[in-house]
């Protein structure tokens, strides 16, 4: 391959990489905010977390999101929130956020948290009330309330109005991926995969 062809190929690969990086971020808006013409203060107010402050703890892990879908005023603002409620012994299963890092603050209780990097290295920590932990964008991570006698509450902020969530167990075992493909991937048999899928079937 000639030097000019190599330079052209290098430029093309670099340009495609930059386009991919730009596409992964929230689009910049050219106005202060995106709102209906008749918007008032209530458009910029989210009240969805009131149930957390006023209600009893949930019976199972629950996440309450304040993303662009639930709070349209976030469109173009590159930020969103989530409140994570952990009854005793509950877990937020391994998952990823393809469009944002996650900064988690433990507001109540204790959580075991961790993420796995692209070299399969696990980083874990036990967080107390007031502690924070960062989950890098796109990496598989989890949170677990290991205590059987106390609840936990955490707040997560994202650098995207729509960070997205890909739940690893649900994506694998509640999808139409062929059982034989999953059996090969997990080095097991189809019967085991089918048993696992039953646990993730919609209720």
mmCIF file of C-alpha atoms in Angstrom:
data_model
loop_
_atom_site.group_PDB
_atom_site.id
_atom_site.type_symbol
_atom_site.label_atom_id
_atom_site.label_comp_id
_atom_site.label_asym_id
_atom_site.label_seq_id
_atom_site.Cartn_x
_atom_site.Cartn_y
_atom_site.Cartn_z
ATOM 1 C CA UNK A 1 0.000 0.000 0.000
ATOM 2 C CA UNK A 2 1.368 3.411 -0.953
ATOM 3 C CA UNK A 3 2.102 6.122 1.605
ATOM 4 C CA UNK A 4 -0.740 8.295 0.230
ATOM 5 C CA UNK A 5 -3.221 5.418 0.436
ATOM 6 C CA UNK A 6 -2.100 4.677 3.995
ATOM 7 C CA UNK A 7 -2.577 8.336 4.973
ATOM 8 C CA UNK A 8 -6.028 8.397 3.344
ATOM 9 C CA UNK A 9 -7.038 5.209 5.153
ATOM 10 C CA UNK A 10 -5.714 6.576 8.453
ATOM 11 C CA UNK A 11 -7.673 9.798 7.949
ATOM 12 C CA UNK A 12 -10.858 7.862 7.147
ATOM 13 C CA UNK A 13 -10.535 5.661 10.242
ATOM 14 C CA UNK A 14 -9.886 8.741 12.422
ATOM 15 C CA UNK A 15 -12.856 10.582 10.935
ATOM 16 C CA UNK A 16 -15.167 7.611 11.550
ATOM 17 C CA UNK A 17 -13.944 7.328 15.147
ATOM 18 C CA UNK A 18 -14.677 11.023 15.749
ATOM 19 C CA UNK A 19 -18.158 10.657 14.240
ATOM 20 C CA UNK A 20 -18.847 7.706 16.559
ATOM 21 C CA UNK A 21 -17.727 9.730 19.596
ATOM 22 C CA UNK A 22 -19.916 12.662 18.578
ATOM 23 C CA UNK A 23 -22.932 10.434 17.975
ATOM 24 C CA UNK A 24 -22.614 8.915 21.456
ATOM 25 C CA UNK A 25 -23.093 12.289 23.187
ATOM 26 C CA UNK A 26 -26.272 14.293 23.621
ATOM 27 C CA UNK A 27 -26.825 16.764 20.780
ATOM 28 C CA UNK A 28 -26.137 20.398 21.592
ATOM 29 C CA UNK A 29 -29.137 22.686 21.286
ATOM 30 C CA UNK A 30 -28.941 26.164 19.773
ATOM 31 C CA UNK A 31 -31.373 27.727 22.244
ATOM 32 C CA UNK A 32 -31.512 28.017 26.034
ATOM 33 C CA UNK A 33 -33.984 25.134 26.356
ATOM 34 C CA UNK A 34 -36.529 23.127 24.369
ATOM 35 C CA UNK A 35 -40.053 23.814 25.617
ATOM 36 C CA UNK A 36 -43.547 24.524 24.305
ATOM 37 C CA UNK A 37 -44.291 28.202 23.605
ATOM 38 C CA UNK A 38 -46.746 28.335 26.523
ATOM 39 C CA UNK A 39 -44.347 26.690 29.036
ATOM 40 C CA UNK A 40 -44.426 27.851 32.641
ATOM 41 C CA UNK A 41 -42.379 26.968 35.711
ATOM 42 C CA UNK A 42 -44.200 23.659 36.074
ATOM 43 C CA UNK A 43 -42.647 22.448 32.791
ATOM 44 C CA UNK A 44 -39.212 22.721 34.424
ATOM 45 C CA UNK A 45 -40.360 20.949 37.629
ATOM 46 C CA UNK A 46 -40.183 17.199 38.245
ATOM 47 C CA UNK A 47 -42.247 15.776 41.125
ATOM 48 C CA UNK A 48 -41.721 12.066 40.484
ATOM 49 C CA UNK A 49 -39.469 11.571 43.503
ATOM 50 C CA UNK A 50 -42.175 12.607 45.989
ATOM 51 C CA UNK A 51 -43.367 9.002 46.220
ATOM 52 C CA UNK A 52 -39.915 7.985 47.435
ATOM 53 C CA UNK A 53 -39.922 10.553 50.238
ATOM 54 C CA UNK A 54 -43.537 9.909 51.251
ATOM 55 C CA UNK A 55 -44.153 6.213 50.564
ATOM 56 C CA UNK A 56 -43.075 2.972 52.229
ATOM 57 C CA UNK A 57 -40.020 1.070 50.952
ATOM 58 C CA UNK A 58 -40.779 -1.098 47.903
ATOM 59 C CA UNK A 59 -40.875 -4.913 48.232
ATOM 60 C CA UNK A 60 -38.203 -5.329 45.517
ATOM 61 C CA UNK A 61 -35.450 -3.184 44.000
ATOM 62 C CA UNK A 62 -36.990 -0.166 42.276
ATOM 63 C CA UNK A 63 -35.534 2.590 40.133
ATOM 64 C CA UNK A 64 -37.393 5.839 39.577
ATOM 65 C CA UNK A 65 -36.000 7.759 36.618
ATOM 66 C CA UNK A 66 -35.986 11.459 35.873
ATOM 67 C CA UNK A 67 -34.754 11.208 32.287
ATOM 68 C CA UNK A 68 -35.938 12.922 29.123
ATOM 69 C CA UNK A 69 -38.888 10.509 28.828
ATOM 70 C CA UNK A 70 -40.263 11.292 32.298
ATOM 71 C CA UNK A 71 -39.084 14.925 32.402
ATOM 72 C CA UNK A 72 -39.193 16.484 28.903
ATOM 73 C CA UNK A 73 -37.488 19.700 30.083
ATOM 74 C CA UNK A 74 -34.214 17.726 30.129
ATOM 75 C CA UNK A 75 -34.120 17.580 26.316
ATOM 76 C CA UNK A 76 -30.827 19.161 25.265
ATOM 77 C CA UNK A 77 -29.575 19.638 28.840
ATOM 78 C CA UNK A 78 -27.265 16.558 28.944
ATOM 79 C CA UNK A 79 -28.250 15.590 32.475
ATOM 80 C CA UNK A 80 -30.673 13.199 34.189
ATOM 81 C CA UNK A 81 -31.275 11.554 37.558
ATOM 82 C CA UNK A 82 -32.404 8.254 38.989
ATOM 83 C CA UNK A 83 -33.420 7.255 42.504
ATOM 84 C CA UNK A 84 -32.595 3.655 43.413
ATOM 85 C CA UNK A 85 -34.427 1.994 46.295
ATOM 86 C CA UNK A 86 -32.937 -1.200 47.734
ATOM 87 C CA UNK A 87 -34.961 -3.332 50.144
ATOM 88 C CA UNK A 88 -32.912 -5.644 52.360
ATOM 89 C CA UNK A 89 -30.908 -8.138 50.338
ATOM 90 C CA UNK A 90 -31.830 -6.691 46.924
ATOM 91 C CA UNK A 91 -29.665 -6.034 43.882
ATOM 92 C CA UNK A 92 -29.555 -3.826 40.814
ATOM 93 C CA UNK A 93 -28.324 -6.551 38.427
ATOM 94 C CA UNK A 94 -25.301 -6.074 36.165
ATOM 95 C CA UNK A 95 -26.105 -3.510 33.478
ATOM 96 C CA UNK A 96 -24.581 -0.765 31.339
ATOM 97 C CA UNK A 97 -25.444 2.804 30.334
ATOM 98 C CA UNK A 98 -24.277 3.202 26.725
ATOM 99 C CA UNK A 99 -24.528 6.995 26.602
ATOM 100 C CA UNK A 100 -23.248 8.188 29.977
ATOM 101 C CA UNK A 101 -21.143 7.623 33.042
ATOM 102 C CA UNK A 102 -23.076 7.313 36.321
ATOM 103 C CA UNK A 103 -22.208 9.156 39.525
ATOM 104 C CA UNK A 104 -23.934 7.412 42.443
ATOM 105 C CA UNK A 105 -24.473 8.933 45.910
ATOM 106 C CA UNK A 106 -25.651 6.721 48.777
ATOM 107 C CA UNK A 107 -28.321 8.747 50.592
ATOM 108 C CA UNK A 108 -29.205 6.044 53.127
ATOM 109 C CA UNK A 109 -27.813 2.665 54.120
ATOM 110 C CA UNK A 110 -24.883 0.693 52.765
ATOM 111 C CA UNK A 111 -24.258 -0.656 49.258
ATOM 112 C CA UNK A 112 -21.701 -2.943 47.711
ATOM 113 C CA UNK A 113 -20.933 -1.641 44.219
ATOM 114 C CA UNK A 114 -18.598 -2.493 41.404
ATOM 115 C CA UNK A 115 -17.782 -2.366 37.708
ATOM 116 C CA UNK A 116 -15.726 -4.439 35.293
ATOM 117 C CA UNK A 117 -13.402 -2.713 32.811
ATOM 118 C CA UNK A 118 -12.522 -3.839 29.286
ATOM 119 C CA UNK A 119 -9.607 -5.889 30.675
ATOM 120 C CA UNK A 120 -12.072 -7.833 32.872
ATOM 121 C CA UNK A 121 -10.697 -6.188 36.023
ATOM 122 C CA UNK A 122 -13.289 -5.817 38.775
ATOM 123 C CA UNK A 123 -13.339 -2.628 40.870
ATOM 124 C CA UNK A 124 -15.524 -2.852 43.999
ATOM 125 C CA UNK A 125 -16.252 -0.796 47.077
ATOM 126 C CA UNK A 126 -18.564 -0.840 50.084
ATOM 127 C CA UNK A 127 -20.285 2.533 50.307
ATOM 128 C CA UNK A 128 -21.733 4.111 53.439
ATOM 129 C CA UNK A 129 -24.285 6.922 53.632
ATOM 130 C CA UNK A 130 -22.770 10.015 52.027
ATOM 131 C CA UNK A 131 -20.255 8.110 49.871
ATOM 132 C CA UNK A 132 -20.077 8.458 46.087
ATOM 133 C CA UNK A 133 -18.891 6.103 43.320
ATOM 134 C CA UNK A 134 -18.376 6.652 39.588
ATOM 135 C CA UNK A 135 -19.302 4.022 37.009
ATOM 136 C CA UNK A 136 -17.522 4.807 33.714
ATOM 137 C CA UNK A 137 -19.662 5.097 30.586
ATOM 138 C CA UNK A 138 -20.603 1.838 28.908
ATOM 139 C CA UNK A 139 -18.989 -0.497 31.460
ATOM 140 C CA UNK A 140 -20.885 -3.320 33.180
ATOM 141 C CA UNK A 141 -21.667 -2.458 36.803
ATOM 142 C CA UNK A 142 -23.962 -3.359 39.724
ATOM 143 C CA UNK A 143 -25.162 -2.280 43.166
ATOM 144 C CA UNK A 144 -26.126 -4.656 45.981
ATOM 145 C CA UNK A 145 -27.676 -4.166 49.408
ATOM 146 C CA UNK A 146 -26.089 -7.154 51.143
ATOM 147 C CA UNK A 147 -27.815 -6.510 54.466
ATOM 148 C CA UNK A 148 -30.905 -8.527 55.346
ATOM 149 C CA UNK A 149 -32.166 -6.072 57.952
ATOM 150 C CA UNK A 150 -31.877 -2.582 56.421
ATOM 151 C CA UNK A 151 -32.914 -0.700 53.313
ATOM 152 C CA UNK A 152 -30.752 1.562 51.187
ATOM 153 C CA UNK A 153 -31.408 4.546 48.941
ATOM 154 C CA UNK A 154 -29.064 5.943 46.302
ATOM 155 C CA UNK A 155 -29.271 8.819 43.831
ATOM 156 C CA UNK A 156 -27.558 8.623 40.456
ATOM 157 C CA UNK A 157 -26.781 11.476 38.103
ATOM 158 C CA UNK A 158 -25.986 10.963 34.418
ATOM 159 C CA UNK A 159 -24.272 13.196 31.849
ATOM 160 C CA UNK A 160 -27.051 12.515 29.368
ATOM 161 C CA UNK A 161 -30.762 13.241 29.234
ATOM 162 C CA UNK A 162 -31.185 9.656 28.024
ATOM 163 C CA UNK A 163 -28.328 7.495 29.343
ATOM 164 C CA UNK A 164 -30.040 4.238 28.368
ATOM 165 C CA UNK A 165 -29.913 1.022 30.378
ATOM 166 C CA UNK A 166 -28.973 -2.413 29.081
ATOM 167 C CA UNK A 167 -29.702 -5.059 31.734
ATOM 168 C CA UNK A 168 -27.311 -7.940 31.089
ATOM 169 C CA UNK A 169 -29.439 -10.819 32.516
ATOM 170 C CA UNK A 170 -32.668 -9.610 30.925
ATOM 171 C CA UNK A 171 -31.015 -8.833 27.594
ATOM 172 C CA UNK A 172 -29.512 -12.308 27.411
ATOM 173 C CA UNK A 173 -32.275 -14.454 28.889
ATOM 174 C CA UNK A 174 -35.413 -12.494 27.970
ATOM 175 C CA UNK A 175 -34.612 -12.104 24.284
ATOM 176 C CA UNK A 176 -34.891 -14.091 21.085
ATOM 177 C CA UNK A 177 -31.196 -15.024 21.018
ATOM 178 C CA UNK A 178 -31.110 -18.679 19.993
ATOM 179 C CA UNK A 179 -30.749 -21.066 22.940
ATOM 180 C CA UNK A 180 -27.901 -22.919 21.238
ATOM 181 C CA UNK A 181 -25.948 -19.659 20.836
ATOM 182 C CA UNK A 182 -26.348 -18.890 24.538
ATOM 183 C CA UNK A 183 -25.422 -22.478 25.462
ATOM 184 C CA UNK A 184 -22.192 -22.192 23.492
ATOM 185 C CA UNK A 185 -21.434 -18.744 24.950
ATOM 186 C CA UNK A 186 -21.926 -19.932 28.540
ATOM 187 C CA UNK A 187 -20.341 -23.365 27.962
ATOM 188 C CA UNK A 188 -23.460 -25.184 29.095
ATOM 189 C CA UNK A 189 -26.378 -27.043 27.537
ATOM 190 C CA UNK A 190 -29.625 -25.831 26.001
ATOM 191 C CA UNK A 191 -31.711 -27.240 28.874
ATOM 192 C CA UNK A 192 -29.820 -25.053 31.379
ATOM 193 C CA UNK A 193 -30.355 -21.981 29.182
ATOM 194 C CA UNK A 194 -34.079 -22.733 28.932
ATOM 195 C CA UNK A 195 -34.284 -23.036 32.723
ATOM 196 C CA UNK A 196 -32.547 -19.664 33.100
ATOM 197 C CA UNK A 197 -34.893 -18.075 30.552
ATOM 198 C CA UNK A 198 -37.928 -19.166 32.601
ATOM 199 C CA UNK A 199 -36.704 -16.978 35.458
ATOM 200 C CA UNK A 200 -36.668 -13.901 33.210
ATOM 201 C CA UNK A 201 -39.953 -14.495 31.409
ATOM 202 C CA UNK A 202 -42.408 -11.557 31.678
ATOM 203 C CA UNK A 203 -44.813 -11.997 34.607
#
